[in-house]
XYZ file of C-alpha atoms in Angstrom:
413
model
C 67.766 -66.308 9.686
C 64.151 -65.793 8.658
C 63.115 -62.380 7.367
C 60.683 -60.403 9.567
C 57.122 -61.103 8.576
C 56.394 -57.549 7.482
C 59.304 -57.720 5.025
C 57.486 -60.504 3.202
C 55.635 -58.685 0.416
C 52.602 -60.989 0.354
C 52.057 -61.044 4.117
C 52.646 -57.304 4.441
C 49.940 -56.566 1.909
C 47.529 -58.946 3.646
C 48.387 -57.363 7.015
C 47.777 -53.803 5.788
C 44.542 -54.824 4.064
C 43.281 -56.575 7.194
C 44.255 -53.662 9.413
C 42.462 -51.129 7.226
C 39.434 -53.416 6.971
C 39.329 -53.818 10.758
C 39.578 -50.052 11.240
C 36.631 -49.567 8.896
C 34.612 -52.223 10.706
C 35.119 -50.496 14.051
C 34.232 -47.079 12.629
C 31.001 -48.529 11.264
C 30.309 -50.231 14.594
C 29.986 -46.799 16.180
C 28.845 -44.627 13.262
C 25.827 -46.601 12.031
C 23.982 -46.746 15.400
C 24.773 -43.077 16.029
C 23.414 -42.193 12.590
C 20.247 -44.157 13.374
C 19.785 -42.187 16.594
C 20.755 -38.712 15.384
C 19.286 -38.754 11.876
C 16.316 -41.098 12.269
C 15.447 -40.822 15.962
C 15.827 -44.590 16.472
C 14.849 -45.989 19.853
C 16.561 -48.617 21.988
C 14.825 -51.541 20.291
C 15.746 -50.357 16.786
C 19.366 -49.734 17.773
C 19.515 -53.111 19.491
C 18.259 -54.876 16.376
C 20.753 -52.955 14.258
C 23.612 -54.094 16.494
C 22.386 -57.706 16.569
C 22.094 -58.144 12.801
C 25.817 -58.713 12.213
C 25.865 -61.476 14.826
C 22.699 -63.031 13.428
C 24.269 -62.982 9.960
C 27.269 -64.927 11.242
C 24.993 -67.508 12.858
C 22.896 -68.010 9.734
C 25.714 -68.040 7.172
C 28.543 -69.487 9.270
C 28.584 -73.103 8.062
C 27.818 -72.454 4.361
C 30.414 -69.665 4.356
C 33.171 -72.047 5.391
C 32.277 -74.599 2.735
C 32.149 -71.873 0.100
C 35.467 -70.282 1.105
C 37.148 -73.674 0.681
C 35.910 -73.792 -2.942
C 36.739 -70.331 -4.282
C 39.779 -68.135 -4.820
C 40.250 -66.615 -1.380
C 42.079 -63.441 -2.378
C 39.495 -62.752 -5.084
C 36.708 -63.340 -2.560
C 38.271 -60.910 -0.079
C 38.529 -58.193 -2.735
C 34.904 -58.811 -3.733
C 33.769 -58.566 -0.102
C 35.655 -55.290 0.360
C 33.986 -53.898 -2.755
C 30.544 -55.136 -1.680
C 30.869 -53.641 1.798
C 32.040 -50.332 0.344
C 29.092 -50.210 -2.056
C 26.588 -50.997 0.692
C 27.997 -48.319 2.987
C 28.278 -45.695 0.235
C 24.531 -45.961 -0.227
C 24.024 -44.565 3.288
C 25.484 -41.042 2.893
C 23.946 -40.879 -0.598
C 20.483 -41.684 0.806
C 21.036 -39.290 3.717
C 21.988 -36.498 1.349
C 18.879 -37.177 -0.753
C 16.681 -37.190 2.345
C 15.454 -40.763 1.832
C 17.493 -42.634 4.464
C 15.436 -45.106 6.525
C 15.937 -47.691 9.235
C 15.044 -50.397 6.701
C 18.033 -49.361 4.605
C 20.331 -49.374 7.637
C 19.120 -52.882 8.499
C 19.900 -54.096 4.973
C 23.294 -52.377 4.939
C 24.243 -53.825 8.328
C 23.254 -57.315 7.201
C 25.252 -57.038 3.970
C 28.290 -55.645 5.767
C 28.034 -58.415 8.372
C 27.945 -61.081 5.656
C 30.879 -59.461 3.867
C 32.908 -59.257 7.065
C 32.211 -62.919 7.852
C 33.408 -64.102 4.428
C 36.392 -61.727 4.462
C 37.561 -62.874 7.901
C 37.151 -66.595 7.149
C 39.066 -66.224 3.876
C 41.763 -64.113 5.544
C 42.402 -66.669 8.301
C 42.418 -69.473 5.718
C 44.936 -67.771 3.440
C 47.605 -67.052 6.072
C 49.196 -70.546 6.313
C 49.794 -70.660 2.567
C 51.567 -67.292 2.609
C 54.053 -67.781 5.441
C 54.187 -71.509 6.256
C 52.674 -73.195 9.289
C 55.857 -72.920 11.356
C 55.454 -69.110 11.582
C 51.739 -69.009 12.365
C 52.157 -68.025 16.019
C 54.293 -64.998 15.118
C 51.895 -63.992 12.363
C 48.776 -64.346 14.508
C 50.424 -62.452 17.365
C 50.895 -59.533 14.989
C 47.414 -59.848 13.454
C 45.518 -60.235 16.740
C 47.492 -57.470 18.443
C 46.821 -55.084 15.595
C 43.122 -56.014 15.557
C 42.927 -55.243 19.288
C 44.559 -51.880 18.635
C 42.042 -51.193 15.876
C 39.201 -52.065 18.265
C 40.312 -49.261 20.547
C 41.526 -46.792 17.907
C 38.677 -47.370 15.442
C 35.943 -46.709 17.959
C 37.772 -43.671 19.328
C 38.309 -42.267 15.815
C 34.672 -42.925 14.996
C 33.521 -40.962 18.039
C 35.676 -37.988 17.053
C 34.574 -38.200 13.411
C 30.904 -38.275 14.332
C 31.313 -35.339 16.700
C 33.378 -33.212 14.286
C 32.034 -34.132 10.848
C 28.809 -36.041 11.495
C 27.831 -39.701 11.278
C 27.278 -39.738 7.461
C 30.884 -38.612 6.898
C 32.133 -41.327 9.268
C 30.161 -43.921 7.293
C 31.663 -42.555 4.064
C 35.182 -42.959 5.444
C 34.237 -46.472 6.546
C 33.320 -47.290 2.937
C 36.553 -45.772 1.604
C 38.596 -47.870 4.041
C 37.268 -51.029 2.396
C 38.265 -49.774 -1.044
C 41.759 -49.085 0.293
C 41.870 -52.607 1.727
C 40.908 -54.058 -1.667
C 43.740 -52.133 -3.329
C 46.313 -53.653 -0.963
C 44.940 -57.147 -1.513
C 45.886 -56.943 -5.176
C 49.485 -57.532 -4.062
C 48.652 -60.818 -2.302
C 49.321 -63.957 -4.380
C 46.430 -66.339 -4.962
C 47.037 -69.738 -3.298
C 46.254 -72.896 -5.213
C 42.583 -73.885 -5.078
C 41.742 -77.354 -3.770
C 39.073 -78.916 -5.964
C 37.286 -81.949 -4.605
C 33.783 -81.798 -6.041
C 31.268 -79.675 -7.931
C 31.086 -76.240 -6.330
C 27.427 -75.518 -6.869
C 25.837 -78.845 -5.957
C 23.584 -78.585 -2.876
C 24.221 -82.210 -1.915
C 27.952 -81.556 -2.156
C 27.610 -78.419 -0.006
C 25.847 -80.354 2.764
C 28.447 -83.117 2.581
C 31.281 -80.592 2.773
C 29.741 -78.836 5.775
C 29.332 -82.211 7.504
C 32.955 -83.075 6.709
C 34.155 -79.899 8.405
C 32.036 -80.523 11.516
C 33.245 -84.143 11.725
C 36.835 -82.998 11.457
C 36.475 -80.678 14.458
C 34.543 -83.133 16.608
C 37.043 -85.889 15.775
C 40.028 -83.892 17.011
C 40.277 -83.816 20.810
C 42.506 -80.751 20.817
C 40.055 -78.733 18.735
C 37.144 -79.869 20.906
C 38.958 -78.755 24.066
C 39.786 -75.384 22.506
C 36.186 -75.007 21.349
C 34.662 -75.803 24.744
C 36.914 -73.414 26.661
C 36.357 -70.709 24.048
C 32.595 -71.184 24.232
C 32.686 -70.925 28.032
C 34.690 -67.694 27.880
C 32.462 -66.242 25.168
C 29.366 -67.132 27.172
C 30.838 -65.444 30.248
C 31.967 -62.192 28.644
C 28.504 -60.769 27.840
C 27.221 -61.930 31.221
C 29.951 -59.768 32.757
C 29.593 -56.775 30.423
C 26.172 -56.347 28.782
C 24.539 -54.851 31.879
C 27.467 -52.645 32.882
C 25.752 -49.459 31.602
C 22.928 -50.170 34.040
C 25.334 -50.772 36.923
C 28.067 -48.183 36.313
C 25.968 -45.298 34.991
C 22.476 -46.089 36.220
C 23.067 -47.495 39.716
C 26.511 -46.204 40.720
C 26.063 -42.812 39.061
C 29.379 -42.627 37.250
C 29.576 -40.511 34.046
C 29.512 -42.278 30.671
C 33.253 -41.832 30.081
C 33.962 -44.107 33.057
C 31.976 -46.866 31.374
C 33.877 -46.275 28.135
C 37.208 -46.370 29.926
C 36.266 -49.576 31.746
C 35.272 -51.287 28.503
C 38.406 -50.009 26.735
C 40.471 -51.984 29.236
C 39.455 -55.123 27.339
C 41.193 -53.889 24.194
C 44.340 -53.153 26.174
C 44.203 -56.599 27.792
C 43.840 -58.353 24.440
C 46.692 -56.270 23.032
C 48.983 -57.157 25.955
C 48.083 -60.844 25.749
C 48.570 -61.093 21.997
C 51.931 -59.331 22.275
C 53.084 -61.878 24.872
C 51.649 -64.984 23.211
C 54.580 -65.753 20.927
C 57.094 -65.636 23.786
C 54.867 -67.753 26.030
C 54.289 -70.311 23.285
C 57.991 -70.561 22.532
C 58.864 -70.932 26.221
C 56.216 -73.474 27.279
C 54.728 -74.820 24.071
C 51.252 -73.968 22.847
C 49.311 -76.345 25.067
C 51.122 -75.661 28.323
C 51.136 -71.912 27.708
C 47.364 -71.871 27.143
C 46.785 -74.009 30.231
C 49.084 -72.003 32.524
C 47.776 -68.619 31.384
C 44.180 -69.802 31.789
C 44.888 -71.234 35.227
C 46.363 -67.923 36.406
C 44.069 -65.417 34.678
C 40.595 -67.006 34.716
C 39.942 -67.068 38.515
C 40.452 -63.271 38.930
C 37.116 -62.918 37.115
C 35.545 -63.510 40.537
C 36.576 -59.948 41.477
C 34.413 -58.396 38.727
C 31.015 -58.784 40.511
C 32.344 -56.661 43.393
C 32.498 -53.634 41.061
C 31.428 -50.639 43.108
C 32.427 -47.167 44.242
C 36.044 -46.200 44.841
C 38.716 -48.885 44.982
C 36.352 -51.670 43.888
C 35.951 -49.986 40.501
C 39.713 -50.116 39.962
C 39.916 -53.684 41.271
C 37.201 -54.822 38.854
C 38.902 -53.012 35.969
C 42.201 -54.718 36.847
C 40.459 -58.098 36.892
C 38.856 -57.293 33.533
C 42.326 -56.547 32.125
C 43.703 -59.844 33.445
C 40.806 -61.845 32.011
C 41.100 -60.223 28.594
C 44.878 -60.778 28.650
C 44.020 -64.475 28.474
C 41.799 -63.750 25.485
C 44.728 -62.156 23.651
C 46.976 -65.128 24.364
C 44.346 -67.666 23.302
C 43.405 -65.758 20.167
C 47.002 -66.142 19.015
C 48.024 -69.572 20.282
C 44.771 -71.463 19.779
C 44.036 -69.925 16.374
C 47.585 -70.841 15.311
C 47.073 -74.360 16.621
C 43.793 -74.711 14.737
C 45.483 -73.610 11.528
C 48.423 -75.993 12.034
C 46.366 -79.129 12.606
C 43.826 -78.429 9.842
C 44.523 -79.490 6.238
C 44.442 -76.682 3.672
C 41.244 -77.885 2.021
C 39.388 -77.758 5.376
C 40.672 -74.403 6.674
C 37.620 -72.416 5.615
C 35.145 -74.891 7.078
C 37.076 -75.259 10.317
C 37.340 -71.478 10.741
C 33.688 -70.828 9.921
C 32.396 -73.666 12.138
C 34.471 -72.455 15.077
C 33.301 -68.902 14.494
C 29.669 -70.004 14.309
C 29.814 -71.858 17.620
C 31.847 -69.215 19.425
C 29.612 -66.408 18.124
C 26.573 -68.410 19.197
C 27.990 -68.544 22.718
C 28.289 -64.736 22.727
C 24.682 -64.372 21.598
C 23.458 -66.824 24.224
C 25.421 -64.983 26.889
C 23.756 -61.719 25.924
C 20.304 -63.275 26.154
C 21.103 -64.849 29.522
C 22.429 -61.537 30.827
C 19.138 -59.841 30.048
C 17.072 -62.685 31.518
C 19.113 -63.021 34.724
C 19.256 -59.237 35.118
C 15.472 -58.978 34.872
C 14.820 -61.837 37.306
C 17.575 -61.480 39.888
C 19.421 -58.228 39.191
C 22.601 -56.988 37.533
C 25.024 -58.501 40.017
C 23.495 -61.956 39.582
C 24.419 -61.745 35.900
C 27.946 -60.651 36.776
C 28.340 -63.504 39.263
C 27.082 -66.061 36.746
C 29.564 -64.883 34.138
C 32.402 -64.653 36.643
C 31.926 -68.239 37.857
C 31.801 -69.603 34.295
C 34.924 -67.625 33.407
C 36.740 -68.720 36.562
C 36.396 -72.416 35.681
C 36.867 -72.053 31.913
C 40.411 -73.438 32.184
C 39.068 -76.918 32.998
C 38.537 -78.116 29.375
C 42.236 -77.463 28.663
C 43.279 -79.043 31.969
C 41.562 -82.325 31.134
C 42.705 -82.462 27.508
C 45.819 -83.770 25.805
C 46.607 -80.174 24.871
C 47.842 -79.433 28.417
C 50.609 -81.994 28.025
C 51.838 -80.726 24.670
C 55.207 -79.030 24.870
C 57.194 -76.985 22.344
C 57.834 -80.017 20.135
C 54.326 -81.460 20.144
C 52.049 -78.436 20.019
C 51.489 -78.752 16.309
C 50.468 -82.402 16.346
C 46.861 -83.503 16.115
C 46.722 -85.102 19.531
């Protein structure tokens, strides 16, 4: 009988480090914009740019990051990124205390932290198969994704309390310390063997390695199907959520806590889905489980545009929970599938390329939400996102992945 994952010393240390790192990321997500507003009087445009910088960093560095992660010691890189993020964040309370804090510094810090988080996450996802074996990836990712969803909810809630009780600079300080704690736990993670297949610093080699990773994804029909459905869902989510403050608070007149509670439902949905993913995958196989869950949970998105007073608010929140349940399942089963079918020396490039494209879909969805909202109103944006989400099961339906059962889910179909 296999030992529980958290009894494996190497995986337990990676799990704790990732959990602490995720908690710090969520604290910073709330604390830095609040510091910009309360300490520097930042306006909507400045706060919006501050929030967008992490996403822009992922888009710019995504492909090179994957190629680089495949060429360096991943544990060492993760420790370095924890240290770099801590140093960048520590500069904020120091500058605040000296009275020299500026928006320019917050922009630089956010960019550096975004780059560090990108490299940390790509390396973390690439190191997991070598620690536990590919046959246990679904169980491991169920635990990792579920915990990350919990940190999304807990981290932002803790950050709000910290900012209210101790102030935003103290919350940023604790964010920095969380990364140092993460780095300490990573020291107990063994360093996997490094695949060497060319000179690390050669620009021509870097371009060739990036192209190799892209060709690998596009040449695998299962990965393409997973990518297309993920991109559709990621495009739909901001269309259904970016303008909710305007609708819920501005037009319907609900207090701000109602908006927060509605958005928190997504974390609960992801947590429920990730907790169920392992059982669903074992019962139906990865492909069939993803297809069946998508078929059942994507169409309820069509309830979301009816969000309104009274019962319609609860109905929309329930639909939001169902839709994000699918996200939790897919984040476990499809990430595990991607890791199983990808050779070790391509894991970083596959992960970074997928992240680049899926993050790009989120950014495009946000832009479309603003454009559609300006031209045709908030509900037009919600309807656009809901329709895209409702049919996002089709790429899986028409792929070989739908026909993969428990014994074939790990094959490169």
